[in-house]
Short mmCIF file of C-alpha atoms and ligand atoms in Angstrom, two decimals:
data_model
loop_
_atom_site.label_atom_id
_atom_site.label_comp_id
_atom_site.label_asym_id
_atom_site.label_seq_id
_atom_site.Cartn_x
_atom_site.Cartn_y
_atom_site.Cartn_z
CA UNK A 1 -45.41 60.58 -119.83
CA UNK A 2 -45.00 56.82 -118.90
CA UNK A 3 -45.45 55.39 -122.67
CA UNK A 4 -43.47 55.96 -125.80
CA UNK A 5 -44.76 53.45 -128.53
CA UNK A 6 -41.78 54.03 -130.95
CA UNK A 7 -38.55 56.04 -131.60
CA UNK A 8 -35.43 55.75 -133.81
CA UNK A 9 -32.73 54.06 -131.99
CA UNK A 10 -29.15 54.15 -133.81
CA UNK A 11 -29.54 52.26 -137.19
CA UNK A 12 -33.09 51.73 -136.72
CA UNK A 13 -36.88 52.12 -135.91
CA UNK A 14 -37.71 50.67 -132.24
CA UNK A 15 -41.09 50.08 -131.47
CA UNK A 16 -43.38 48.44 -128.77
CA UNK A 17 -44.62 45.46 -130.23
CA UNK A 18 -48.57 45.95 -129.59
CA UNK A 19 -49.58 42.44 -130.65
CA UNK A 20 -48.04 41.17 -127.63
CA UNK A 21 -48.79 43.59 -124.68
CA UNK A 22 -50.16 43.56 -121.65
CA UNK A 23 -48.79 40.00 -121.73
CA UNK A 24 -45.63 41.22 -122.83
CA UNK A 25 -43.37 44.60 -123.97
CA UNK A 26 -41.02 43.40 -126.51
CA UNK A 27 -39.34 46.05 -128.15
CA UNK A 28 -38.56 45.44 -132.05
CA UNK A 29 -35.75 47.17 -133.97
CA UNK A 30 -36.32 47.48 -137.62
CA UNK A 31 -33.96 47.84 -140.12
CA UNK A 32 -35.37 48.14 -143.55
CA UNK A 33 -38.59 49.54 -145.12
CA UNK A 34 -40.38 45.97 -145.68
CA UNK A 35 -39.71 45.69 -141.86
CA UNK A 36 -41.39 48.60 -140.98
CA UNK A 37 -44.50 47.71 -143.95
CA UNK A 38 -45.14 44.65 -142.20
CA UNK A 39 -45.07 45.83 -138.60
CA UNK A 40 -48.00 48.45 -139.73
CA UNK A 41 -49.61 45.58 -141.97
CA UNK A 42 -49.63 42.99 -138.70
CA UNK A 43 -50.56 45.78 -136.44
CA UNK A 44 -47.33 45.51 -134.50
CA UNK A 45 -47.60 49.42 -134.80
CA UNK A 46 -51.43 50.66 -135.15
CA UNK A 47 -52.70 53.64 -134.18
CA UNK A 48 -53.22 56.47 -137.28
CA UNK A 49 -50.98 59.00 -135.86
CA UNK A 50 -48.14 56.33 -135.16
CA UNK A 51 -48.59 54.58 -138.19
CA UNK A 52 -47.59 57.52 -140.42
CA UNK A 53 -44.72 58.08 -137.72
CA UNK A 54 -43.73 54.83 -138.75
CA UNK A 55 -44.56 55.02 -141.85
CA UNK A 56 -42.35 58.25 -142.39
CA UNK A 57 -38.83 56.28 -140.51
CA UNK A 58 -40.06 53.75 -142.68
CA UNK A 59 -38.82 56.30 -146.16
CA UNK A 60 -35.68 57.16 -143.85
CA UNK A 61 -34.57 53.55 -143.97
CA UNK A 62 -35.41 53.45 -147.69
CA UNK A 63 -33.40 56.06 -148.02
CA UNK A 64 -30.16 54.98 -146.28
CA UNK A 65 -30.44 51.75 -148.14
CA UNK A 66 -30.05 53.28 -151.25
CA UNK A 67 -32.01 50.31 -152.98
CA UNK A 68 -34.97 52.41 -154.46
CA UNK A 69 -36.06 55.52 -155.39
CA UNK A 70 -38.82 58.03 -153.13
CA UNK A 71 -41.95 57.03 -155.23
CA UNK A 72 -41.63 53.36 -155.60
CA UNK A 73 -40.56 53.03 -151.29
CA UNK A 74 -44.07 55.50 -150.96
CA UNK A 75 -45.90 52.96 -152.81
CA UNK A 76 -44.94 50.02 -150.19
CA UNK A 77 -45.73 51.78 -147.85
CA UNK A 78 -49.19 53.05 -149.00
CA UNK A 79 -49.86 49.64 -149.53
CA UNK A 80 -50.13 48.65 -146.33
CA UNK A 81 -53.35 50.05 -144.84
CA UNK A 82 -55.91 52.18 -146.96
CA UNK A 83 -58.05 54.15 -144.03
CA UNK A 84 -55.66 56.42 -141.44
CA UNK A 85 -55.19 59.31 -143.82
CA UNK A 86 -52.01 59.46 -141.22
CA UNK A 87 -49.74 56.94 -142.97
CA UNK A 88 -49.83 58.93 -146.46
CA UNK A 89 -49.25 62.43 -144.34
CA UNK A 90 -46.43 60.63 -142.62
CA UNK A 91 -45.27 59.20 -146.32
CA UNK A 92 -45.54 62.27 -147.69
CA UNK A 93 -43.65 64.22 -145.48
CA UNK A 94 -40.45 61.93 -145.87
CA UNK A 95 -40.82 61.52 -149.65
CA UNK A 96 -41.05 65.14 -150.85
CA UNK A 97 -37.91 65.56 -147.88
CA UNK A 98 -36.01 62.62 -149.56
CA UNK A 99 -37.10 63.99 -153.38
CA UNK A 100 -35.89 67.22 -152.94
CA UNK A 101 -32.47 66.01 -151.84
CA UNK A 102 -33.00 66.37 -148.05
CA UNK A 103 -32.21 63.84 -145.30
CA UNK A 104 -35.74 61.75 -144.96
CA UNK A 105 -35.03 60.90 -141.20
CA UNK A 106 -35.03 64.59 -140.43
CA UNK A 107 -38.51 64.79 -141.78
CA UNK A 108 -39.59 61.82 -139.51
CA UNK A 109 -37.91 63.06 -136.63
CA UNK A 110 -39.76 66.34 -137.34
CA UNK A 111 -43.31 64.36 -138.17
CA UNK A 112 -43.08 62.18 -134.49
CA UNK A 113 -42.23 65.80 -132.68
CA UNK A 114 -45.47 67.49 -134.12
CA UNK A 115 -47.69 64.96 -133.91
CA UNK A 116 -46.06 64.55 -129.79
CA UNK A 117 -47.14 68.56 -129.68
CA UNK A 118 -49.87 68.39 -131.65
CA UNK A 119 -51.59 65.53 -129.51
CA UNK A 120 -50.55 67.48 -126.12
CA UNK A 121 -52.23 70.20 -126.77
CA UNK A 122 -55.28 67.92 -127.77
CA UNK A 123 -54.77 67.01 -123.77
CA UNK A 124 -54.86 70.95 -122.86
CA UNK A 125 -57.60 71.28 -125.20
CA UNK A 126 -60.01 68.62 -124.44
CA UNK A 127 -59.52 68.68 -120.45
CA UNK A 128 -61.86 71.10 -119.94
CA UNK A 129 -64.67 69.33 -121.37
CA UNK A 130 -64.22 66.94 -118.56
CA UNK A 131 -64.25 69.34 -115.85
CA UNK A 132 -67.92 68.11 -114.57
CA UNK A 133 -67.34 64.74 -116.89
CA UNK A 134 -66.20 62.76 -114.27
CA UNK A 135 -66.97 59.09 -116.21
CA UNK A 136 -65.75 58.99 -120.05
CA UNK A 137 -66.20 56.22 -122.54
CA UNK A 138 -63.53 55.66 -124.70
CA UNK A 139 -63.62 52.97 -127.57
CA UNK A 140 -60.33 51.36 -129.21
CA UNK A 141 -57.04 52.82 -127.93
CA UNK A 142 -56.27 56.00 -128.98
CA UNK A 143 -53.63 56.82 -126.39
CA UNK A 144 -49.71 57.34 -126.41
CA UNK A 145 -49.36 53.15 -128.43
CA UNK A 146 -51.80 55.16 -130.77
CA UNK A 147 -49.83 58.22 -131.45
CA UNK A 148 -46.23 57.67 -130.00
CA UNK A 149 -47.18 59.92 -127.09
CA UNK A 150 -49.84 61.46 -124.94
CA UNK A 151 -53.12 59.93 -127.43
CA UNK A 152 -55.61 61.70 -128.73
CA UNK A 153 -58.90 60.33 -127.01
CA UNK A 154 -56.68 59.36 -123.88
CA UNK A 155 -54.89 62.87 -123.97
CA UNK A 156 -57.58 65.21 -122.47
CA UNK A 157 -58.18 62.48 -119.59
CA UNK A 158 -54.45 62.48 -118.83
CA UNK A 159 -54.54 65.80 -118.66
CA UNK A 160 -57.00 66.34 -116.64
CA UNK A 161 -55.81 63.19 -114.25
CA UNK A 162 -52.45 65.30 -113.76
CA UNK A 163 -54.27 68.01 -112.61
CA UNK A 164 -55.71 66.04 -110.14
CA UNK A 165 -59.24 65.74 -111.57
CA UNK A 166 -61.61 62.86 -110.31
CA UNK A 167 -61.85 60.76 -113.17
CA UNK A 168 -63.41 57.45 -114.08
CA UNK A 169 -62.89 55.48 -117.74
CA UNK A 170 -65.34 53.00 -118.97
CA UNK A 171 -62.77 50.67 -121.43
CA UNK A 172 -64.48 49.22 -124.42
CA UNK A 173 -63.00 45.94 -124.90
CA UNK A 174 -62.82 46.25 -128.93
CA UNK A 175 -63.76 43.16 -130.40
CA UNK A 176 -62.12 41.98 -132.41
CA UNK A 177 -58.65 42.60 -131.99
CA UNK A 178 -59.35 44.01 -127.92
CA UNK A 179 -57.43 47.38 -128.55
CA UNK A 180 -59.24 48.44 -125.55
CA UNK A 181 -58.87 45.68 -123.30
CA UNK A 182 -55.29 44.86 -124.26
CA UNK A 183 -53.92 48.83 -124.85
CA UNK A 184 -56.43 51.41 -123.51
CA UNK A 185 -56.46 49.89 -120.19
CA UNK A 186 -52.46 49.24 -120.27
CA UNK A 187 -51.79 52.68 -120.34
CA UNK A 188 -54.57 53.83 -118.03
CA UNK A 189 -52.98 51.23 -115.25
CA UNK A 190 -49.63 52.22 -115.55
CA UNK A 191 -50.63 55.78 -114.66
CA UNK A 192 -53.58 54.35 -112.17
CA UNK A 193 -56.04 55.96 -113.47
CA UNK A 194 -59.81 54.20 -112.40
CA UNK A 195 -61.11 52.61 -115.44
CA UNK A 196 -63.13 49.07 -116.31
CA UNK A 197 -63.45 47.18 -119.36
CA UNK A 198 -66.87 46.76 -120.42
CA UNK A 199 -67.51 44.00 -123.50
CA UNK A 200 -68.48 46.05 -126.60
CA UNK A 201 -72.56 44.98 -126.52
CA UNK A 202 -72.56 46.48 -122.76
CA UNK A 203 -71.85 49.89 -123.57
CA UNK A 204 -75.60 50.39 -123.99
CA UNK A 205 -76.59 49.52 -120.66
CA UNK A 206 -74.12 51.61 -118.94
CA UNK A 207 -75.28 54.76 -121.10
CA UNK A 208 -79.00 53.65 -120.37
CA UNK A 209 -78.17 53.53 -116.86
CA UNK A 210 -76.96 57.35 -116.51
CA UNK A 211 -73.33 56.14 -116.02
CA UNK A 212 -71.42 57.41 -119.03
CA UNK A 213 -71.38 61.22 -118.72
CA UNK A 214 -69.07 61.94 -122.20
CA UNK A 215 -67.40 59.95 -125.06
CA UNK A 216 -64.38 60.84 -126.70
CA UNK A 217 -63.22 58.60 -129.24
CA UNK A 218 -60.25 58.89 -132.04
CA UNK A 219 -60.16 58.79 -135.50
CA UNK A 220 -58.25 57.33 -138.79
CA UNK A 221 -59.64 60.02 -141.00
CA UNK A 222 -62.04 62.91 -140.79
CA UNK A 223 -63.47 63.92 -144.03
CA UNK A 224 -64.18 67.87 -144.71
CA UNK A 225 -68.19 68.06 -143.72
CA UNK A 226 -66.59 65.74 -140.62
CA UNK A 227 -67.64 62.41 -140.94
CA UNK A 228 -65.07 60.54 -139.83
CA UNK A 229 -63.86 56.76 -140.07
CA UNK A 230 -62.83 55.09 -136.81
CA UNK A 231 -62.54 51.73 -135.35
CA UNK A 232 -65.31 49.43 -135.77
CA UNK A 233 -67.79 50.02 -133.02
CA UNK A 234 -67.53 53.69 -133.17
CA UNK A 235 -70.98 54.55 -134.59
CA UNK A 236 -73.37 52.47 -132.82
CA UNK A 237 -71.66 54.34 -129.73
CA UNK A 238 -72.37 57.43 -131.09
CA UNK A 239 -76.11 56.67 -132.32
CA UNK A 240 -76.62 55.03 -128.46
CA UNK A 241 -74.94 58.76 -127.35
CA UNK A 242 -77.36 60.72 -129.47
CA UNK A 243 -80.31 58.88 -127.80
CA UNK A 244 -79.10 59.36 -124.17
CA UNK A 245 -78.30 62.79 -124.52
CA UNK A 246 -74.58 62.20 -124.00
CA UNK A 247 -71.84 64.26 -125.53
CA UNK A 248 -69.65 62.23 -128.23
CA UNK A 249 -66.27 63.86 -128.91
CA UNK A 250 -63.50 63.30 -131.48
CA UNK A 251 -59.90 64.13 -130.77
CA UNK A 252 -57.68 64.56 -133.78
CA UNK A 253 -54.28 66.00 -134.68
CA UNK A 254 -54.29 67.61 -138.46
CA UNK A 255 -52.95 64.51 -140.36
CA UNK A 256 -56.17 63.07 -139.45
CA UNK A 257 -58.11 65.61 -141.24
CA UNK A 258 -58.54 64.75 -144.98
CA UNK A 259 -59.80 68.17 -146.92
CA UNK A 260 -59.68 66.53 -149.92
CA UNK A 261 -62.66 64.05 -149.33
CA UNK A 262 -65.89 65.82 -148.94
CA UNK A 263 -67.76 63.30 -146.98
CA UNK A 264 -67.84 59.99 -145.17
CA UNK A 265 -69.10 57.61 -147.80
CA UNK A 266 -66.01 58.58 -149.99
CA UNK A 267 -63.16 57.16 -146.87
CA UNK A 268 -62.20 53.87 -148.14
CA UNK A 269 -62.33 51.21 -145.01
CA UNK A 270 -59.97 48.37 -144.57
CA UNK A 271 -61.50 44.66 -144.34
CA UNK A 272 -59.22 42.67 -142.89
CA UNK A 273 -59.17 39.15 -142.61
CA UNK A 274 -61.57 36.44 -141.60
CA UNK A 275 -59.78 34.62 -138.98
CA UNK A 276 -59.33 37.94 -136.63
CA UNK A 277 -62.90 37.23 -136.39
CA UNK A 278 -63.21 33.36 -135.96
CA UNK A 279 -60.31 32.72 -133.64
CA UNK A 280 -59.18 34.47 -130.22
CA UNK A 281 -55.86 34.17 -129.08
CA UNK A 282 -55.46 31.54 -132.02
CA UNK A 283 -57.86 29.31 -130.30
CA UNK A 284 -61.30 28.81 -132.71
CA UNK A 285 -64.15 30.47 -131.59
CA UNK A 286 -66.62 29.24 -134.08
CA UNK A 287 -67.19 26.18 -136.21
CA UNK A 288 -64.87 25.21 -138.99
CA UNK A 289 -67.00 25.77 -141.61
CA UNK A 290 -68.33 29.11 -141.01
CA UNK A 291 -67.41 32.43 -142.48
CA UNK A 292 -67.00 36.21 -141.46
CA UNK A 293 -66.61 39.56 -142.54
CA UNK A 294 -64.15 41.97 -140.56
CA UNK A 295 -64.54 45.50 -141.59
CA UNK A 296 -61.35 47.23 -139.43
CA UNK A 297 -64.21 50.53 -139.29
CA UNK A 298 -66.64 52.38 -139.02
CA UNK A 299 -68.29 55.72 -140.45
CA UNK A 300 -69.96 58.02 -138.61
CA UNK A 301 -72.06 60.82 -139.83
CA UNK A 302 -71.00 64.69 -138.38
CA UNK A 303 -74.37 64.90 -136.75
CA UNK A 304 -73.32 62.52 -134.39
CA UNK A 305 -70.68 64.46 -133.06
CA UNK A 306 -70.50 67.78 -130.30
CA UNK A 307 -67.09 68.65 -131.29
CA UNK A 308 -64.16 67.73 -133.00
CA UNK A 309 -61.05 68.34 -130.14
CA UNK A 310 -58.21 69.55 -131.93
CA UNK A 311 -54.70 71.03 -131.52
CA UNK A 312 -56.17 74.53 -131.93
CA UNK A 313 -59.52 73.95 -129.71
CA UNK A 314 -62.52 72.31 -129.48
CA UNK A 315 -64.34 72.64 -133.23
CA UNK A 316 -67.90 71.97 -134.35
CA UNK A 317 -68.42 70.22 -137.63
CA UNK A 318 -69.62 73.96 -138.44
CA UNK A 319 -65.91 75.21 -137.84
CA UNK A 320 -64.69 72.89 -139.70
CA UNK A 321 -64.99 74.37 -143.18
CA UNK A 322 -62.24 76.72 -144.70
CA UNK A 323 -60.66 76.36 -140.75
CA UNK A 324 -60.00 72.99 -141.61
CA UNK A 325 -58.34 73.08 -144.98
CA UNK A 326 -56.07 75.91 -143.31
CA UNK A 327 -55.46 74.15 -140.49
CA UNK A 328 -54.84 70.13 -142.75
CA UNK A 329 -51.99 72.16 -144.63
CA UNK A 330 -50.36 72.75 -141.27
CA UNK A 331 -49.90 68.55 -141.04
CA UNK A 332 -47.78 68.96 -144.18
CA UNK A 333 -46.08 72.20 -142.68
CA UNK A 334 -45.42 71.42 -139.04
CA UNK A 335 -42.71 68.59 -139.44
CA UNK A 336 -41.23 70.25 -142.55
CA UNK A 337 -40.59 73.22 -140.17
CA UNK A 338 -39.56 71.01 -137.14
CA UNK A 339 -37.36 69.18 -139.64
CA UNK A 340 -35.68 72.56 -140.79
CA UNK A 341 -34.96 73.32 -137.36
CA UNK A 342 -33.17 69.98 -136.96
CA UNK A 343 -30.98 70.62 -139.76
O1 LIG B 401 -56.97 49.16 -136.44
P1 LIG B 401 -56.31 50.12 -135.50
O2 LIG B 401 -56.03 49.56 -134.15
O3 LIG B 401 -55.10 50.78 -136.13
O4 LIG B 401 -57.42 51.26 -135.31
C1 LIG B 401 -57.09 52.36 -134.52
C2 LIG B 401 -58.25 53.25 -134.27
O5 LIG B 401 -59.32 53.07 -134.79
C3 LIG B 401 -57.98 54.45 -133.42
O6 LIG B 401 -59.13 54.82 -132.70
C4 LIG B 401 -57.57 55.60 -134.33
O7 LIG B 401 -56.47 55.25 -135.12
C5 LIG B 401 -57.26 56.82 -133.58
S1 LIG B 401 -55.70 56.68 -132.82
C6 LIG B 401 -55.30 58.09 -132.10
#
């Protein structure tokens, strides 16, 4: 596995800065919990399953500094972005660690180590979808930047690239921050695997065309009938997969899965700010005077979706039901147990 995006390093939380690649890997070290809240705030880190990993060394370094207590460091840190139901998973795992008089860094450690199992055997899971799927359209990066290792969209195409599986990836380019562009395709050419970047508005055409044989996509929060929230984009692809006959696929470890809200319309979505929207690369890309609006994502309704690729196997929105609210506990029970066996 070529790419780690983060990891605790001594005194500290390292991470790849993702604002800055492919031009660049600078590696930051954090020290302190309003570190860490601004890295996920500025998107240094994004990604939902590494933003609660983050999140989660984020209480750890709360914790060591002794400066406040569990509820008021979870509150800065819930602060930062409303939609991955991964950063209050990751939160919560550290704080009820830290409030019951355990070490909060052995609850991260635990969290990163079950979401880097958790997402692996998405890979082992998803791979055989792809076994006659030999081009896949992925949207956003949801690879190993994404979820410190493996990915969840990107992890049943690595899989199946390891096993030596003709693959092709089309790359949306992700307007407006170019997740795709700048991260998907990053970590599909450091492990050569074929791929293009397509702009957002071509996706159509290639689908149209007969050249997009699946879609898997990831996701910042999957209610409990399974609509889900992901980056913006997402549900015009899977409306345009709908009409071509084209199966659309989420991959998702259980902190993604939020049991306790019953359907899409009830996921709050971020709206960040204008200028993401009017500028590229800090150059202006539209006149001075005009506005924008920057919803971060998307909602897209279950019906959209063949199945949901999961730790535990490939789910329909069906499944989901009372399999999913056993299955969301286990995001709460995994690192406390991989924690445990750490201490
Ligand atoms: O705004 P971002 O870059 O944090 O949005 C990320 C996405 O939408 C990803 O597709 C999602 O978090 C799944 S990551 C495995």
């Amino acid at each position: 596995m070529a790419v780690r995006a983060l990891w605790w390093s001594g005194d500290g939380l390292d991470l790849i800065d993702q604002r800055e690649l492919p031009a660049r890997t600078r590696i930051r070290h954090l020290r302190t919990l309003p570190q860490v809240a601004e890295a996920i705030r500025g998107m240094a880190v994004r990604g939902a399953p590494a933003i609660g990993a983050a999140a989660a060394y984020g209480m750890a370094l709360a914790q060591r500094s002794r400066r406040m207590p569990p509820d008021r460091a979870a509150r800065l840190l819930a602060a930062t972005r409303p939609t991955a139901r991964d950063l209050f998973v990751g939160i919560e795992v550290a704080r009820a660690a830290w409030a019951a008089g355990g070490d909060a860094l052995a609850a991260a450690e635990g969290y990163r180590r079950a979401i880097v199992e958790e997402c692996h055997a998405i890979g082992r899971a998803g791979a055989p979808l792809l076994a006659r799927k030999e081009r896949v359209l992925t949207h956003c990066n949801a690879g190993a930047l994404a979820t410190v290792e493996w990915g969840t969209a990107l992890a049943p195409i690595r899989v199946a690239h390891d096993e030596g599986r003709k693959l092709f990836v089309w790359v949306d380019e992700t307007r407006p921050l170019l997740q795709g562009s700048r991260l998907t395709a990053w970590e599909l050419a450091q492990e050569r695997i074929p791929h293009a970047i397509i702009a957002d508005n071509a996706a159509g055409y290639f689908m149209q065309r007969g050249e997009v044989d699946a879609i898997i996509v990831g996701a910042d929060r999957i209610a409990a009938n399974g609509d889900f929230a992901n980056k913006i984009g997402t549900y015009e692809k899977a409306v345009l997969a709908r009409e071509h006959g084209i199966p659309f696929y989420v991959a998702a470890p259980w902190s993604t899965f939020d049991p306790g809200t019953p359907r899409g319309d009830r996921i709050p979505v971020e709206e960040r700010g204008p200028d993401e929207v009017l500028r590229l690369s800090g150059v202006a890309t539209a006149p001075r005077r005009s506005r924008a609006r920057n919803p971060a994502f998307d909602v897209t309704p279950h019906r959209f979706v063949r199945g949901f690729i999961t730790p535990a196997g490939v789910l329909t929105s069906r499944q989901l039901g009372p399999a999913l609210r056993a299955h969301a506990r286990r995001a709460v029970d995994a690192p406390r147990r991989a924690a445990e066996q750490l201490t």
